[in-house]
Amino acid sequence: MANVAKKVSWSGRDRDDDEDGRAGETTPLLNGTGPGAAGSGRQLTPSSFLRIGQLSNVDLNEDIHELETEVPRQRPNEIPHNEKLLSLKYESLDYDNSENQLFLEEERRINHAAFRTVEIKRWVICAMIGILTGLVACFIDIVVENLAGLKYRVVKDNIDKFTAKGGLSFSLLLWATLNASVVMVGSLIVAFIEPVAAGSGIPQIKCYLNGVKIPHVVRLKTLVIKVCGVILSVVGGLAVGKEGPMIHSGSVIAAGISQGRSTSLKRDFKIFEYFRRDTEKRDFVSAGAAAGVSAAFGAPVGGVLFSLEEGASFWNQFLTWRIFFASMISTFTLNSVLSVYHGNAWDLSSPGLINFGRFDSEKMGYTIQEIPIFIFMGVVGGILGALFNALNYWLTMFRIRYIHRPCLQVVEAMLVAAVTATVGFVMIYCSRDCQPIQGSSVAYPLQLFCADGEYNSMATAFFNTPEKSVVNLFHDPPGSYNPMTLGMFTLMYFFLACWTYGLTVSAGVFIPSLLIGAAWGRLFGISLSYLTNASIWADPGKYALMGAAAQLGGIVRMTLSLTVIMMEATGNVTYGFPIMLVLMTAKIVGDYFVEGLYDMHIQLQSVPFLHWEAPVTSHSLTAREVMSTPVTCLRRIERVGTVVDILSDTSSNHNGFPVVESNPDTTQVAGLRGLILRSQLIVLLKHKVFVERANLSVVQRRLKLKDFRDAYPRFPPIQSIHVSQDERECMIDLSEFMNPSPYTVPQEASLPRVFKLFRALGLRHLVVVDNRNEVVGMVTRKDLARYRLGKEGLEELSLAQT
């Protein structure tokens, strides 16, 4: 391991356990070393690789105390944070089905008719996901339109009133106060009720679909706070969009519908019980994410590709068709409801929350000579996207360290809202770019100091919702904007959007990115027309489109799905090739400097996220070097008291236990017989599945899979289960409930091979055995995620209670 640049560090952030109160699935040890253990000099003997029927002798609390004595305490108003850490607070999801006797018996009983019924239920759930996601999108759109319209009318009337007689400072104060007040409410509900609802939710859903259990991420309360927070953020005038959070909203809807019950409302409708496991839930959450994209952009195919490219870690052909069905239903529902709302019941012309408008390829065609120009725009987008991400990275680090209290987070959100309004007002006030009113493309025209029949051009960008500003930049006729107006707007909005992303509000980055790109893209088109005096550059709308694609691609680094989303949102296949070129170029250039925005925020939260492939230089490492040891094993017939003690031990919060065949009277160890999960053991203890003596094999009550599904997903903590002293002496037979065929690897297997097996099969535990099939270690997600390719080669991250 000489080529591993080891970074040992510690985070002093307060522990933030999940709802089960568990901190991690393994001890924070690697080859007997870890934070605090490096200086202990403890050597692992071969016999210490295994602990049967007794507790691990590793105490995490001792490690913490040792480090706290070595590292001086920080000031209480600062949280020391290091990005070279992996958090122990994140659990993994059980995407691999436990094929125990109960599972196999149930599957064998399912005949062809029952299988057909299960398939029909899957399609019904996907349809319900599409309908409800579409309705939530309609609700958000209608409420935002009415509340934002009311705010802009009040401010516009006030500005018109005070323009003539002076005193515009009162108008500025009104605008800033309205923005700050609305954003304050939106930030309060997020910061104090459900912090996981902050941001767009896309990084959290990526982690969930990758196999990481983010606490509260698919709860009903999260959905309510998300929807209300998005409405208040957009109405509050922040540089945000309502499209990104639709992906999170669709995922929460999918998770709830597919289970047929709500644990938040404590209601069980006794339907869809077959789907109460992580594997099925994951597939429906993928459909929900796609339905959210489809509702946001009116792009059902783009939604499927987004779920494939950015979300789902596991895929199959049947899943693709069901996800496409959910996306189509979502778009159709939104289309139908909005057409009725706008008074055109039969005109289905509103497929998404944002419609870029139709680009006429006859008027706005492109030639072969323009392709190098589009590629150059992709380079600019990649550079600006990398700059955006780098600035946001340092800003997020500052927030983690200093603005970690909810009250400070609310104050910061109010400050950003007031500053956004002030900047917009000052730029509108200072602008002398007056344009004649043409048609009704300007929703709230501000005349300010312009002549009668003219409006302030800067106001069309700032004094509007970001979605409408994007469409205006795409389709306003040539000459509608002064180059200085576009340049100043791009500069200011770039920094405002960068400052806004990461606030404790529900908001997306899609629309601000498109707006920044459309502004500098249109400016680029105007500059070309000045330079060449050629009619081919006459309409800068297509350059606004390419700039929007370049900027969004440079920030989020999506290629395939974003190309299709842009094509579907514009209703024009003609621009497919240049959009693809622009996005590919932006991604390549941006990746050279810094990673994408979502991946960056996943890393900053210290989430053990597994990418598609292991680090390229990791072939020198083997399973023996990356596995966690010692392993707490259970015998096939184990004493109840031993099981309770193991589950109650806070120093080794394992979630999977290898089951071995061993005589309780001897220390001789036999080979691996199976694997049982913490959640399964808790259900067994809860239902008192005990026998009085070891030689009895008849249990008091035969459990069914329904008992395990009823407890899913919030299994009770071990502290809530009472076991009497007499019951502790009983025995528990694990044969029927353990998975008798867990995946194993020999200890000589290379890290890339272990990684590929773990990642492709969606495992949570991978048992490492020797040539006698005896357990020598366990590989979990955190053991693999802690190896990352850095600037100095292969880095080994530390584990901490961040």
mmCIF file of N, CA and C in Angstrom, residues 679-718:
data_model
loop_
_atom_site.group_PDB
_atom_site.id
_atom_site.type_symbol
_atom_site.label_atom_id
_atom_site.label_comp_id
_atom_site.label_asym_id
_atom_site.label_seq_id
_atom_site.Cartn_x
_atom_site.Cartn_y
_atom_site.Cartn_z
ATOM 1 N N SER A 679 -31.881 -5.900 10.869
ATOM 2 C CA SER A 679 -33.332 -5.700 10.829
ATOM 3 C C SER A 679 -34.082 -7.017 11.008
ATOM 4 N N GLN A 680 -33.566 -8.089 10.429
ATOM 5 C CA GLN A 680 -34.204 -9.392 10.584
ATOM 6 C C GLN A 680 -34.110 -9.876 12.028
ATOM 7 N N LEU A 681 -32.968 -9.682 12.656
ATOM 8 C CA LEU A 681 -32.806 -10.097 14.055
ATOM 9 C C LEU A 681 -33.755 -9.322 14.967
ATOM 10 N N ILE A 682 -33.930 -8.045 14.686
ATOM 11 C CA ILE A 682 -34.826 -7.236 15.518
ATOM 12 C C ILE A 682 -36.259 -7.734 15.409
ATOM 13 N N VAL A 683 -36.697 -8.103 14.194
ATOM 14 C CA VAL A 683 -38.052 -8.650 14.028
ATOM 15 C C VAL A 683 -38.186 -9.979 14.772
ATOM 16 N N LEU A 684 -37.161 -10.821 14.718
ATOM 17 C CA LEU A 684 -37.199 -12.098 15.435
ATOM 18 C C LEU A 684 -37.306 -11.875 16.946
ATOM 19 N N LEU A 685 -36.557 -10.926 17.468
ATOM 20 C CA LEU A 685 -36.637 -10.639 18.901
ATOM 21 C C LEU A 685 -37.980 -10.026 19.273
ATOM 22 N N LYS A 686 -38.487 -9.172 18.401
ATOM 23 C CA LYS A 686 -39.774 -8.520 18.673
ATOM 24 C C LYS A 686 -40.901 -9.545 18.767
ATOM 25 N N HIS A 687 -40.856 -10.561 17.908
ATOM 26 C CA HIS A 687 -41.911 -11.586 17.894
ATOM 27 C C HIS A 687 -41.573 -12.788 18.778
ATOM 28 N N LYS A 688 -40.482 -12.691 19.531
ATOM 29 C CA LYS A 688 -40.109 -13.740 20.488
ATOM 30 C C LYS A 688 -40.001 -15.118 19.837
ATOM 31 N N VAL A 689 -39.256 -15.197 18.765
ATOM 32 C CA VAL A 689 -39.093 -16.480 18.071
ATOM 33 C C VAL A 689 -37.961 -17.248 18.764
ATOM 34 N N PHE A 690 -38.273 -17.782 19.958
ATOM 35 C CA PHE A 690 -37.263 -18.449 20.762
ATOM 36 C C PHE A 690 -37.651 -19.912 20.980
ATOM 37 N N VAL A 691 -36.685 -20.717 21.351
ATOM 38 C CA VAL A 691 -36.938 -22.067 21.874
ATOM 39 C C VAL A 691 -36.222 -22.167 23.219
ATOM 40 N N GLU A 692 -36.764 -23.009 24.114
ATOM 41 C CA GLU A 692 -36.240 -23.024 25.473
ATOM 42 C C GLU A 692 -34.893 -23.725 25.578
ATOM 43 N N ARG A 693 -34.694 -24.764 24.767
ATOM 44 C CA ARG A 693 -33.430 -25.502 24.854
ATOM 45 C C ARG A 693 -32.816 -25.640 23.474
ATOM 46 N N ALA A 694 -31.536 -25.834 23.463
ATOM 47 C CA ALA A 694 -30.816 -25.864 22.186
ATOM 48 C C ALA A 694 -31.184 -27.054 21.325
ATOM 49 N N ASN A 695 -31.652 -28.145 21.943
ATOM 50 C CA ASN A 695 -31.941 -29.332 21.146
ATOM 51 C C ASN A 695 -33.356 -29.343 20.575
ATOM 52 N N LEU A 696 -34.124 -28.275 20.821
ATOM 53 C CA LEU A 696 -35.461 -28.162 20.235
ATOM 54 C C LEU A 696 -35.388 -27.320 18.975
ATOM 55 N N SER A 697 -36.052 -27.766 17.938
ATOM 56 C CA SER A 697 -36.035 -27.001 16.688
ATOM 57 C C SER A 697 -37.402 -26.406 16.359
ATOM 58 N N VAL A 698 -38.412 -26.687 17.184
ATOM 59 C CA VAL A 698 -39.756 -26.178 16.913
ATOM 60 C C VAL A 698 -39.881 -24.792 17.535
ATOM 61 N N VAL A 699 -40.228 -23.803 16.736
ATOM 62 C CA VAL A 699 -40.385 -22.440 17.243
ATOM 63 C C VAL A 699 -41.818 -22.242 17.701
ATOM 64 N N GLN A 700 -42.020 -21.253 18.568
ATOM 65 C CA GLN A 700 -43.351 -21.028 19.112
ATOM 66 C C GLN A 700 -44.313 -20.504 18.054
ATOM 67 N N ARG A 701 -43.828 -19.686 17.170
ATOM 68 C CA ARG A 701 -44.704 -19.080 16.168
ATOM 69 C C ARG A 701 -43.937 -18.980 14.868
ATOM 70 N N ARG A 702 -44.555 -19.417 13.803
ATOM 71 C CA ARG A 702 -43.881 -19.379 12.512
ATOM 72 C C ARG A 702 -44.080 -18.002 11.880
ATOM 73 N N LEU A 703 -42.993 -17.321 11.666
ATOM 74 C CA LEU A 703 -43.075 -16.000 11.037
ATOM 75 C C LEU A 703 -43.272 -16.128 9.530
ATOM 76 N N LYS A 704 -43.838 -15.074 8.948
ATOM 77 C CA LYS A 704 -43.988 -14.985 7.500
ATOM 78 C C LYS A 704 -43.262 -13.727 7.021
ATOM 79 N N LEU A 705 -43.069 -13.645 5.716
ATOM 80 C CA LEU A 705 -42.422 -12.446 5.182
ATOM 81 C C LEU A 705 -43.234 -11.196 5.478
ATOM 82 N N LYS A 706 -44.543 -11.342 5.645
ATOM 83 C CA LYS A 706 -45.400 -10.198 5.948
ATOM 84 C C LYS A 706 -44.975 -9.514 7.246
ATOM 85 N N ASP A 707 -44.500 -10.304 8.221
ATOM 86 C CA ASP A 707 -44.057 -9.711 9.488
ATOM 87 C C ASP A 707 -42.847 -8.802 9.283
ATOM 88 N N PHE A 708 -41.963 -9.178 8.380
ATOM 89 C CA PHE A 708 -40.793 -8.347 8.088
ATOM 90 C C PHE A 708 -41.195 -7.113 7.282
ATOM 91 N N ARG A 709 -42.142 -7.291 6.358
ATOM 92 C CA ARG A 709 -42.574 -6.154 5.527
ATOM 93 C C ARG A 709 -43.381 -5.142 6.332
ATOM 94 N N ASP A 710 -44.121 -5.618 7.334
ATOM 95 C CA ASP A 710 -44.879 -4.684 8.161
ATOM 96 C C ASP A 710 -43.959 -3.772 8.957
ATOM 97 N N ALA A 711 -42.789 -4.286 9.335
ATOM 98 C CA ALA A 711 -41.837 -3.473 10.097
ATOM 99 C C ALA A 711 -41.034 -2.534 9.204
ATOM 100 N N TYR A 712 -40.976 -2.797 7.894
ATOM 101 C CA TYR A 712 -40.194 -1.998 6.937
ATOM 102 C C TYR A 712 -40.897 -0.661 6.710
ATOM 103 N N PRO A 713 -40.212 0.468 6.538
ATOM 104 C CA PRO A 713 -38.750 0.613 6.525
ATOM 105 C C PRO A 713 -38.171 1.043 7.867
ATOM 106 N N ARG A 714 -39.030 1.413 8.835
ATOM 107 C CA ARG A 714 -38.520 1.919 10.115
ATOM 108 C C ARG A 714 -38.544 0.785 11.143
ATOM 109 N N PHE A 715 -37.510 -0.024 11.110
ATOM 110 C CA PHE A 715 -37.419 -1.099 12.087
ATOM 111 C C PHE A 715 -37.158 -0.491 13.470
ATOM 112 N N PRO A 716 -37.802 -1.031 14.503
ATOM 113 C CA PRO A 716 -37.624 -0.435 15.837
ATOM 114 C C PRO A 716 -36.193 -0.605 16.331
ATOM 115 N N PRO A 717 -35.690 0.326 17.121
ATOM 116 C CA PRO A 717 -34.346 0.169 17.684
ATOM 117 C C PRO A 717 -34.338 -0.949 18.724
ATOM 118 N N ILE A 718 -33.180 -1.512 18.934
ATOM 119 C CA ILE A 718 -33.065 -2.639 19.857
ATOM 120 C C ILE A 718 -33.423 -2.210 21.276
#
